[in-house]
PDB file with one MODEL, atoms N, CA, C and O in Angstrom:
MODEL        1
ATOM      1  N   ASP A   1      -8.765   8.080   1.554  1.00  0.00           N
ATOM      2  CA  ASP A   1      -8.992   9.614   1.144  1.00  0.00           C
ATOM      3  C   ASP A   1      -8.250  10.735   0.894  1.00  0.00           C
ATOM      4  O   ASP A   1      -8.645  11.843   0.531  1.00  0.00           O
ATOM      5  N   LEU A   2      -6.665  10.186   1.216  1.00  0.00           N
ATOM      6  CA  LEU A   2      -5.530  11.026   1.106  1.00  0.00           C
ATOM      7  C   LEU A   2      -5.315  12.516   0.374  1.00  0.00           C
ATOM      8  O   LEU A   2      -5.488  12.975  -0.755  1.00  0.00           O
ATOM      9  N   THR A   3      -4.889  12.954   1.528  1.00  0.00           N
ATOM     10  CA  THR A   3      -4.651  14.266  -0.029  1.00  0.00           C
ATOM     11  C   THR A   3      -2.916  15.104   0.537  1.00  0.00           C
ATOM     12  O   THR A   3      -2.358  14.735   1.570  1.00  0.00           O
ATOM     13  N   GLY A   4      -2.512  15.873  -0.097  1.00  0.00           N
ATOM     14  CA  GLY A   4      -0.820  16.744   0.496  1.00  0.00           C
ATOM     15  C   GLY A   4      -0.190  16.146  -0.326  1.00  0.00           C
ATOM     16  O   GLY A   4      -0.906  15.398  -0.991  1.00  0.00           O
ATOM     17  N   PRO A   5       1.376  16.127  -0.726  1.00  0.00           N
ATOM     18  CA  PRO A   5       2.214  15.937  -1.312  1.00  0.00           C
ATOM     19  C   PRO A   5       2.395  14.362  -0.998  1.00  0.00           C
ATOM     20  O   PRO A   5       1.972  13.737  -0.026  1.00  0.00           O
ATOM     21  N   VAL A   6       3.244  13.840  -2.251  1.00  0.00           N
ATOM     22  CA  VAL A   6       3.793  12.604  -2.087  1.00  0.00           C
ATOM     23  C   VAL A   6       5.437  12.699  -1.169  1.00  0.00           C
ATOM     24  O   VAL A   6       6.353  13.477  -1.437  1.00  0.00           O
ATOM     25  N   ILE A   7       5.420  11.943  -0.365  1.00  0.00           N
ATOM     26  CA  ILE A   7       6.261  12.034   0.665  1.00  0.00           C
ATOM     27  C   ILE A   7       8.210  11.161  -0.102  1.00  0.00           C
ATOM     28  O   ILE A   7       8.444  10.070  -0.621  1.00  0.00           O
ATOM     29  N   PRO A   8       8.858  12.015   0.137  1.00  0.00           N
ATOM     30  CA  PRO A   8      10.327  11.971  -0.225  1.00  0.00           C
ATOM     31  C   PRO A   8      10.419   9.951  -0.426  1.00  0.00           C
ATOM     32  O   PRO A   8       9.678   9.356   0.356  1.00  0.00           O
ATOM     33  N   GLU A   9      11.003   9.329  -1.097  1.00  0.00           N
ATOM     34  CA  GLU A   9      11.424   7.946  -1.482  1.00  0.00           C
ATOM     35  C   GLU A   9      12.093   7.566   0.289  1.00  0.00           C
ATOM     36  O   GLU A   9      11.489   6.734   0.966  1.00  0.00           O
ATOM     37  N   ALA A  10      13.069   8.118   0.728  1.00  0.00           N
ATOM     38  CA  ALA A  10      13.794   7.343   2.108  1.00  0.00           C
ATOM     39  C   ALA A  10      12.258   7.390   3.111  1.00  0.00           C
ATOM     40  O   ALA A  10      11.738   6.393   3.613  1.00  0.00           O
ATOM     41  N   GLN A  11      11.745   8.800   3.222  1.00  0.00           N
ATOM     42  CA  GLN A  11      10.990   8.772   4.277  1.00  0.00           C
ATOM     43  C   GLN A  11       9.595   7.863   4.064  1.00  0.00           C
ATOM     44  O   GLN A  11       8.957   7.464   5.038  1.00  0.00           O
ATOM     45  N   LEU A  12       9.215   7.595   2.754  1.00  0.00           N
ATOM     46  CA  LEU A  12       8.091   6.780   2.790  1.00  0.00           C
ATOM     47  C   LEU A  12       9.094   5.108   3.075  1.00  0.00           C
ATOM     48  O   LEU A  12       8.455   4.194   3.598  1.00  0.00           O
ATOM     49  N   ALA A  13      10.526   4.855   2.722  1.00  0.00           N
ATOM     50  CA  ALA A  13      10.343   3.303   3.117  1.00  0.00           C
ATOM     51  C   ALA A  13      10.663   3.614   4.737  1.00  0.00           C
ATOM     52  O   ALA A  13      10.231   2.642   5.356  1.00  0.00           O
ATOM     53  N   TRP A  14      11.077   4.299   5.390  1.00  0.00           N
ATOM     54  CA  TRP A  14      10.930   5.034   7.457  1.00  0.00           C
ATOM     55  C   TRP A  14       9.811   4.266   7.174  1.00  0.00           C
ATOM     56  O   TRP A  14       9.565   3.070   7.326  1.00  0.00           O
ATOM     57  N   MET A  15       9.186   5.202   6.730  1.00  0.00           N
ATOM     58  CA  MET A  15       7.281   4.937   7.644  1.00  0.00           C
ATOM     59  C   MET A  15       6.844   3.425   7.375  1.00  0.00           C
ATOM     60  O   MET A  15       5.922   3.007   8.075  1.00  0.00           O
ATOM     61  N   ILE A  16       7.328   2.683   6.568  1.00  0.00           N
ATOM     62  CA  ILE A  16       6.968   2.123   5.988  1.00  0.00           C
ATOM     63  C   ILE A  16       7.516   0.304   6.998  1.00  0.00           C
ATOM     64  O   ILE A  16       6.695  -0.580   7.244  1.00  0.00           O
ATOM     65  N   SER A  17       8.756   0.242   7.308  1.00  0.00           N
ATOM     66  CA  SER A  17       9.408  -0.131   8.097  1.00  0.00           C
ATOM     67  C   SER A  17       8.926  -0.069   9.578  1.00  0.00           C
ATOM     68  O   SER A  17       9.079  -1.056  10.298  1.00  0.00           O
ATOM     69  N   GLN A  18       8.191   1.377  10.172  1.00  0.00           N
ATOM     70  CA  GLN A  18       8.129   1.719  11.036  1.00  0.00           C
ATOM     71  C   GLN A  18       6.131   0.707  11.526  1.00  0.00           C
ATOM     72  O   GLN A  18       5.659   0.454  12.635  1.00  0.00           O
ATOM     73  N   VAL A  19       5.528   0.424  10.055  1.00  0.00           N
ATOM     74  CA  VAL A  19       4.349  -0.132  10.158  1.00  0.00           C
ATOM     75  C   VAL A  19       4.349  -1.462  10.707  1.00  0.00           C
ATOM     76  O   VAL A  19       3.649  -1.973  11.581  1.00  0.00           O
ATOM     77  N   ALA A  20       5.767  -2.135   9.642  1.00  0.00           N
ATOM     78  CA  ALA A  20       6.257  -3.370   9.894  1.00  0.00           C
ATOM     79  C   ALA A  20       6.297  -3.818  11.341  1.00  0.00           C
ATOM     80  O   ALA A  20       5.868  -4.810  11.930  1.00  0.00           O
ATOM     81  N   GLU A  21       6.955  -2.749  11.698  1.00  0.00           N
ATOM     82  CA  GLU A  21       7.297  -3.457  13.668  1.00  0.00           C
ATOM     83  C   GLU A  21       6.114  -3.443  13.910  1.00  0.00           C
ATOM     84  O   GLU A  21       6.130  -4.531  14.487  1.00  0.00           O
ATOM     85  N   ALA A  22       5.024  -3.127  13.972  1.00  0.00           N
ATOM     86  CA  ALA A  22       3.747  -2.686  14.680  1.00  0.00           C
ATOM     87  C   ALA A  22       2.880  -4.122  14.500  1.00  0.00           C
ATOM     88  O   ALA A  22       1.757  -4.166  15.002  1.00  0.00           O
ATOM     89  N   GLY A  23       3.478  -5.450  13.686  1.00  0.00           N
ATOM     90  CA  GLY A  23       3.199  -6.647  14.007  1.00  0.00           C
ATOM     91  C   GLY A  23       2.124  -6.343  12.647  1.00  0.00           C
ATOM     92  O   GLY A  23       1.013  -6.829  12.859  1.00  0.00           O
ATOM     93  N   VAL A  24       2.208  -5.855  11.720  1.00  0.00           N
ATOM     94  CA  VAL A  24       0.748  -6.342  10.452  1.00  0.00           C
ATOM     95  C   VAL A  24       1.074  -7.351   9.718  1.00  0.00           C
ATOM     96  O   VAL A  24       0.332  -7.701   8.801  1.00  0.00           O
ATOM     97  N   ASP A  25       1.960  -7.842   9.924  1.00  0.00           N
ATOM     98  CA  ASP A  25       1.848  -8.952   9.248  1.00  0.00           C
ATOM     99  C   ASP A  25       0.937 -10.102   8.888  1.00  0.00           C
ATOM    100  O   ASP A  25       1.021 -10.787   7.868  1.00  0.00           O
ATOM    101  N   GLU A  26       0.028 -10.223   9.893  1.00  0.00           N
ATOM    102  CA  GLU A  26      -1.431 -11.247   9.472  1.00  0.00           C
ATOM    103  C   GLU A  26      -2.365  -9.857   8.719  1.00  0.00           C
ATOM    104  O   GLU A  26      -3.130 -10.211   7.823  1.00  0.00           O
ATOM    105  N   PHE A  27      -2.342  -8.877   8.927  1.00  0.00           N
ATOM    106  CA  PHE A  27      -3.267  -8.393   7.330  1.00  0.00           C
ATOM    107  C   PHE A  27      -2.634  -8.085   6.175  1.00  0.00           C
ATOM    108  O   PHE A  27      -1.474  -8.326   5.841  1.00  0.00           O
ATOM    109  N   ARG A  28      -3.771  -7.360   5.417  1.00  0.00           N
ATOM    110  CA  ARG A  28      -3.721  -7.653   3.789  1.00  0.00           C
ATOM    111  C   ARG A  28      -3.507  -5.928   4.206  1.00  0.00           C
ATOM    112  O   ARG A  28      -3.874  -5.379   5.245  1.00  0.00           O
ATOM    113  N   ILE A  29      -2.809  -5.326   3.055  1.00  0.00           N
ATOM    114  CA  ILE A  29      -3.426  -4.015   2.693  1.00  0.00           C
ATOM    115  C   ILE A  29      -3.314  -3.392   1.227  1.00  0.00           C
ATOM    116  O   ILE A  29      -2.367  -3.178   0.470  1.00  0.00           O
ATOM    117  N   ALA A  30      -4.850  -3.171   1.149  1.00  0.00           N
ATOM    118  CA  ALA A  30      -5.423  -3.033  -0.387  1.00  0.00           C
ATOM    119  C   ALA A  30      -5.038  -1.129  -0.579  1.00  0.00           C
ATOM    120  O   ALA A  30      -6.150  -0.601  -0.588  1.00  0.00           O
ATOM    121  N   ILE A  31      -4.323  -0.397  -0.673  1.00  0.00           N
ATOM    122  CA  ILE A  31      -4.412   0.877  -1.677  1.00  0.00           C
ATOM    123  C   ILE A  31      -5.072   1.333  -2.639  1.00  0.00           C
ATOM    124  O   ILE A  31      -4.504   1.258  -3.728  1.00  0.00           O
ATOM    125  N   VAL A  32      -6.674   2.049  -2.611  1.00  0.00           N
ATOM    126  CA  VAL A  32      -6.806   2.181  -3.919  1.00  0.00           C
ATOM    127  C   VAL A  32      -6.303   3.674  -4.094  1.00  0.00           C
ATOM    128  O   VAL A  32      -6.053   4.491  -3.208  1.00  0.00           O
ATOM    129  N   GLN A  33      -6.223   3.808  -5.422  1.00  0.00           N
ATOM    130  CA  GLN A  33      -5.310   4.990  -5.587  1.00  0.00           C
ATOM    131  C   GLN A  33      -5.666   5.497  -7.440  1.00  0.00           C
ATOM    132  O   GLN A  33      -5.150   5.172  -8.509  1.00  0.00           O
ATOM    133  N   THR A  34      -6.916   6.520  -7.011  1.00  0.00           N
ATOM    134  CA  THR A  34      -7.572   6.910  -8.401  1.00  0.00           C
ATOM    135  C   THR A  34      -6.856   8.007  -9.110  1.00  0.00           C
ATOM    136  O   THR A  34      -7.192   8.423 -10.219  1.00  0.00           O
ATOM    137  N   ARG A  35      -5.970   8.402  -8.497  1.00  0.00           N
ATOM    138  CA  ARG A  35      -4.803   9.545  -8.936  1.00  0.00           C
ATOM    139  C   ARG A  35      -3.683   9.111  -9.661  1.00  0.00           C
ATOM    140  O   ARG A  35      -2.601   8.938  -9.101  1.00  0.00           O
ATOM    141  N   HIS A  36      -3.941   8.822 -11.479  1.00  0.00           N
ATOM    142  CA  HIS A  36      -2.716   8.423 -11.832  1.00  0.00           C
ATOM    143  C   HIS A  36      -1.259   9.086 -11.525  1.00  0.00           C
ATOM    144  O   HIS A  36      -0.213   8.436 -11.507  1.00  0.00           O
ATOM    145  N   GLU A  37      -1.329  10.046 -11.361  1.00  0.00           N
ATOM    146  CA  GLU A  37       0.217  10.201 -10.947  1.00  0.00           C
ATOM    147  C   GLU A  37       0.808  10.256  -9.771  1.00  0.00           C
ATOM    148  O   GLU A  37       1.857  10.861  -9.549  1.00  0.00           O
ATOM    149  N   ARG A  38       0.145   9.609  -8.950  1.00  0.00           N
ATOM    150  CA  ARG A  38       0.499   8.848  -7.587  1.00  0.00           C
ATOM    151  C   ARG A  38       0.868   7.141  -7.532  1.00  0.00           C
ATOM    152  O   ARG A  38       1.511   6.460  -6.733  1.00  0.00           O
ATOM    153  N   GLN A  39       0.219   6.868  -8.632  1.00  0.00           N
ATOM    154  CA  GLN A  39      -0.018   5.399  -8.689  1.00  0.00           C
ATOM    155  C   GLN A  39       1.917   4.535  -8.482  1.00  0.00           C
ATOM    156  O   GLN A  39       2.239   3.632  -7.709  1.00  0.00           O
ATOM    157  N   ARG A  40       2.691   5.194  -9.375  1.00  0.00           N
ATOM    158  CA  ARG A  40       4.002   5.085  -9.472  1.00  0.00           C
ATOM    159  C   ARG A  40       4.681   4.717  -8.581  1.00  0.00           C
ATOM    160  O   ARG A  40       5.465   3.787  -8.395  1.00  0.00           O
ATOM    161  N   HIS A  41       4.036   6.149  -7.620  1.00  0.00           N
ATOM    162  CA  HIS A  41       4.990   5.891  -6.257  1.00  0.00           C
ATOM    163  C   HIS A  41       4.358   5.093  -5.247  1.00  0.00           C
ATOM    164  O   HIS A  41       5.289   4.770  -4.509  1.00  0.00           O
ATOM    165  N   ASP A  42       3.263   4.576  -4.783  1.00  0.00           N
ATOM    166  CA  ASP A  42       2.107   3.617  -4.367  1.00  0.00           C
ATOM    167  C   ASP A  42       3.020   2.492  -4.587  1.00  0.00           C
ATOM    168  O   ASP A  42       3.426   1.792  -3.659  1.00  0.00           O
ATOM    169  N   GLU A  43       3.383   2.296  -5.972  1.00  0.00           N
ATOM    170  CA  GLU A  43       3.351   0.952  -6.465  1.00  0.00           C
ATOM    171  C   GLU A  43       4.982   0.878  -5.708  1.00  0.00           C
ATOM    172  O   GLU A  43       5.347  -0.254  -5.391  1.00  0.00           O
ATOM    173  N   LEU A  44       5.505   1.511  -5.553  1.00  0.00           N
ATOM    174  CA  LEU A  44       6.906   1.561  -4.831  1.00  0.00           C
ATOM    175  C   LEU A  44       6.970   1.590  -3.166  1.00  0.00           C
ATOM    176  O   LEU A  44       8.015   1.839  -2.565  1.00  0.00           O
ATOM    177  N   GLY A  45       6.005   1.370  -2.663  1.00  0.00           N
ATOM    178  CA  GLY A  45       5.638   1.917  -1.251  1.00  0.00           C
ATOM    179  C   GLY A  45       5.368   0.299  -1.074  1.00  0.00           C
ATOM    180  O   GLY A  45       5.988  -0.342  -0.225  1.00  0.00           O
ATOM    181  N   VAL A  46       4.379  -0.318  -1.957  1.00  0.00           N
ATOM    182  CA  VAL A  46       4.043  -1.671  -2.218  1.00  0.00           C
ATOM    183  C   VAL A  46       5.211  -3.152  -2.028  1.00  0.00           C
ATOM    184  O   VAL A  46       5.110  -4.296  -1.585  1.00  0.00           O
ATOM    185  N   LEU A  47       6.485  -2.156  -2.765  1.00  0.00           N
ATOM    186  CA  LEU A  47       7.184  -3.127  -2.714  1.00  0.00           C
ATOM    187  C   LEU A  47       8.399  -3.254  -1.346  1.00  0.00           C
ATOM    188  O   LEU A  47       8.985  -4.230  -0.877  1.00  0.00           O
ATOM    189  N   VAL A  48       8.428  -1.795  -1.004  1.00  0.00           N
ATOM    190  CA  VAL A  48       8.845  -1.699   0.211  1.00  0.00           C
ATOM    191  C   VAL A  48       7.778  -2.507   1.073  1.00  0.00           C
ATOM    192  O   VAL A  48       8.614  -2.904   1.884  1.00  0.00           O
ATOM    193  N   ALA A  49       6.900  -2.918   1.416  1.00  0.00           N
ATOM    194  CA  ALA A  49       6.339  -3.218   2.147  1.00  0.00           C
ATOM    195  C   ALA A  49       6.361  -4.902   2.035  1.00  0.00           C
ATOM    196  O   ALA A  49       6.488  -5.767   2.901  1.00  0.00           O
ATOM    197  N   MET A  50       6.213  -4.959   0.848  1.00  0.00           N
ATOM    198  CA  MET A  50       6.356  -6.906   0.751  1.00  0.00           C
ATOM    199  C   MET A  50       7.826  -7.008   1.488  1.00  0.00           C
ATOM    200  O   MET A  50       8.080  -7.705   2.470  1.00  0.00           O
ATOM    201  N   GLU A  51       8.823  -6.059   0.709  1.00  0.00           N
ATOM    202  CA  GLU A  51      10.614  -6.675   1.220  1.00  0.00           C
ATOM    203  C   GLU A  51      10.285  -6.436   3.054  1.00  0.00           C
ATOM    204  O   GLU A  51      11.313  -6.024   3.591  1.00  0.00           O
ATOM    205  N   HIS A  52       9.485  -6.551   3.741  1.00  0.00           N
ATOM    206  CA  HIS A  52       9.202  -6.456   5.136  1.00  0.00           C
ATOM    207  C   HIS A  52       7.894  -7.227   5.343  1.00  0.00           C
ATOM    208  O   HIS A  52       7.109  -6.643   6.090  1.00  0.00           O
ATOM    209  N   GLY A  53       7.445  -8.493   4.819  1.00  0.00           N
ATOM    210  CA  GLY A  53       6.736  -9.422   4.680  1.00  0.00           C
ATOM    211  C   GLY A  53       5.322  -8.405   4.871  1.00  0.00           C
ATOM    212  O   GLY A  53       4.350  -8.990   5.349  1.00  0.00           O
ATOM    213  N   ILE A  54       5.211  -7.508   4.666  1.00  0.00           N
ATOM    214  CA  ILE A  54       3.307  -7.144   4.593  1.00  0.00           C
ATOM    215  C   ILE A  54       2.428  -7.247   3.498  1.00  0.00           C
ATOM    216  O   ILE A  54       2.606  -6.237   2.817  1.00  0.00           O
ATOM    217  N   ALA A  55       1.676  -7.875   3.054  1.00  0.00           N
ATOM    218  CA  ALA A  55       1.461  -8.081   1.814  1.00  0.00           C
ATOM    219  C   ALA A  55       0.101  -7.135   1.734  1.00  0.00           C
ATOM    220  O   ALA A  55      -0.801  -7.089   2.570  1.00  0.00           O
ATOM    221  N   ALA A  56       0.209  -6.381   0.475  1.00  0.00           N
ATOM    222  CA  ALA A  56      -0.293  -5.078  -0.044  1.00  0.00           C
ATOM    223  C   ALA A  56      -0.219  -5.050  -1.486  1.00  0.00           C
ATOM    224  O   ALA A  56       0.685  -5.539  -2.163  1.00  0.00           O
ATOM    225  N   ARG A  57      -1.487  -4.294  -1.999  1.00  0.00           N
ATOM    226  CA  ARG A  57      -1.382  -4.073  -3.151  1.00  0.00           C
ATOM    227  C   ARG A  57      -1.717  -2.504  -3.640  1.00  0.00           C
ATOM    228  O   ARG A  57      -1.853  -1.647  -2.767  1.00  0.00           O
ATOM    229  N   VAL A  58      -1.850  -2.140  -5.083  1.00  0.00           N
ATOM    230  CA  VAL A  58      -2.427  -0.954  -4.971  1.00  0.00           C
ATOM    231  C   VAL A  58      -3.582  -1.200  -6.725  1.00  0.00           C
ATOM    232  O   VAL A  58      -3.210  -1.420  -7.877  1.00  0.00           O
ATOM    233  N   PHE A  59      -4.589  -1.075  -6.303  1.00  0.00           N
ATOM    234  CA  PHE A  59      -5.396  -0.851  -6.595  1.00  0.00           C
ATOM    235  C   PHE A  59      -6.258   0.501  -7.582  1.00  0.00           C
ATOM    236  O   PHE A  59      -5.904   1.587  -7.123  1.00  0.00           O
ATOM    237  N   SER A  60      -7.362   0.688  -8.895  1.00  0.00           N
ATOM    238  CA  SER A  60      -7.187   1.669  -9.527  1.00  0.00           C
ATOM    239  C   SER A  60      -9.296   1.615  -8.420  1.00  0.00           C
ATOM    240  O   SER A  60     -10.130   2.520  -8.434  1.00  0.00           O
ATOM    241  N   ASP A  61      -9.362   0.808  -7.995  1.00  0.00           N
ATOM    242  CA  ASP A  61     -11.309   0.898  -7.917  1.00  0.00           C
ATOM    243  C   ASP A  61     -11.332   0.131  -6.392  1.00  0.00           C
ATOM    244  O   ASP A  61     -10.657  -0.867  -6.136  1.00  0.00           O
ATOM    245  N   GLU A  62     -12.203   0.773  -5.486  1.00  0.00           N
ATOM    246  CA  GLU A  62     -12.369  -0.432  -4.648  1.00  0.00           C
ATOM    247  C   GLU A  62     -13.392  -1.824  -4.849  1.00  0.00           C
ATOM    248  O   GLU A  62     -13.405  -2.716  -4.002  1.00  0.00           O
ATOM    249  N   ALA A  63     -13.878  -1.849  -5.562  1.00  0.00           N
ATOM    250  CA  ALA A  63     -14.153  -2.835  -5.597  1.00  0.00           C
ATOM    251  C   ALA A  63     -13.396  -4.127  -5.335  1.00  0.00           C
ATOM    252  O   ALA A  63     -13.472  -5.055  -4.530  1.00  0.00           O
ATOM    253  N   SER A  64     -12.461  -3.703  -6.601  1.00  0.00           N
ATOM    254  CA  SER A  64     -11.309  -4.770  -6.849  1.00  0.00           C
ATOM    255  C   SER A  64     -10.241  -4.701  -5.371  1.00  0.00           C
ATOM    256  O   SER A  64      -9.591  -5.646  -4.922  1.00  0.00           O
ATOM    257  N   ALA A  65     -10.298  -3.509  -4.901  1.00  0.00           N
ATOM    258  CA  ALA A  65      -9.736  -3.896  -3.485  1.00  0.00           C
ATOM    259  C   ALA A  65     -10.305  -4.801  -2.132  1.00  0.00           C
ATOM    260  O   ALA A  65      -9.560  -5.370  -1.334  1.00  0.00           O
ATOM    261  N   LEU A  66     -11.430  -4.795  -2.088  1.00  0.00           N
ATOM    262  CA  LEU A  66     -12.746  -5.412  -1.800  1.00  0.00           C
ATOM    263  C   LEU A  66     -12.674  -7.115  -1.796  1.00  0.00           C
ATOM    264  O   LEU A  66     -12.845  -7.983  -0.940  1.00  0.00           O
ATOM    265  N   LEU A  67     -12.424  -7.099  -2.827  1.00  0.00           N
ATOM    266  CA  LEU A  67     -12.479  -8.705  -3.923  1.00  0.00           C
ATOM    267  C   LEU A  67     -10.880  -9.134  -3.053  1.00  0.00           C
ATOM    268  O   LEU A  67     -10.600 -10.022  -2.247  1.00  0.00           O
ATOM    269  N   TRP A  68     -10.016  -7.931  -3.735  1.00  0.00           N
ATOM    270  CA  TRP A  68      -8.742  -8.802  -2.942  1.00  0.00           C
ATOM    271  C   TRP A  68      -8.262  -9.249  -1.310  1.00  0.00           C
ATOM    272  O   TRP A  68      -7.571 -10.189  -0.915  1.00  0.00           O
ATOM    273  N   LEU A  69      -9.038  -8.002  -0.484  1.00  0.00           N
ATOM    274  CA  LEU A  69      -9.249  -7.892   0.772  1.00  0.00           C
ATOM    275  C   LEU A  69      -9.890  -9.089   1.461  1.00  0.00           C
ATOM    276  O   LEU A  69      -9.570  -9.382   2.613  1.00  0.00           O
ATOM    277  N   ARG A  70     -10.665  -9.690   0.866  1.00  0.00           N
ATOM    278  CA  ARG A  70     -11.673 -10.687   1.126  1.00  0.00           C
ATOM    279  C   ARG A  70     -11.689 -12.386   1.190  1.00  0.00           C
ATOM    280  O   ARG A  70     -12.148 -13.181   2.011  1.00  0.00           O
ATOM    281  N   TYR A  71     -10.777 -12.576  -0.404  1.00  0.00           N
ATOM    282  CA  TYR A  71     -10.725 -13.901  -0.382  1.00  0.00           C
ATOM    283  C   TYR A  71      -8.931 -13.780  -1.199  1.00  0.00           C
ATOM    284  O   TYR A  71      -8.132 -12.908  -1.540  1.00  0.00           O
ATOM    285  N   GLY A  72      -9.058 -15.313  -1.185  1.00  0.00           N
ATOM    286  CA  GLY A  72      -7.329 -16.065  -1.981  1.00  0.00           C
ATOM    287  C   GLY A  72      -7.029 -15.659  -0.668  1.00  0.00           C
ATOM    288  O   GLY A  72      -7.484 -15.019   0.280  1.00  0.00           O
ATOM    289  N   ALA A  73      -5.480 -16.714  -1.258  1.00  0.00           N
ATOM    290  CA  ALA A  73      -4.276 -17.344   0.230  1.00  0.00           C
ATOM    291  C   ALA A  73      -3.408 -16.038   0.325  1.00  0.00           C
ATOM    292  O   ALA A  73      -2.658 -15.604  -0.549  1.00  0.00           O
ATOM    293  N   ARG A  74      -3.608 -15.614   1.299  1.00  0.00           N
ATOM    294  CA  ARG A  74      -2.870 -15.301   2.004  1.00  0.00           C
ATOM    295  C   ARG A  74      -1.448 -15.239   2.164  1.00  0.00           C
ATOM    296  O   ARG A  74      -0.962 -14.775   3.195  1.00  0.00           O
TER     297      ARG A  74
ENDMDL
END
């Protein structure tokens, strides 16, 4: 339930690189984004995360996100 301004792409990439260094490659990260205007930015973040070996996806509802988190190949 995040609020606030969208961070610039360079800052987003830096933040994700820092998260990647924390060793989250064993986890899946699901982002539930119900605000359509933020969807593109979150999808960009997912692409950057994938470049760092992080399994992440953006969903428009929590049920779909939970299904992806709980089932399927990593």
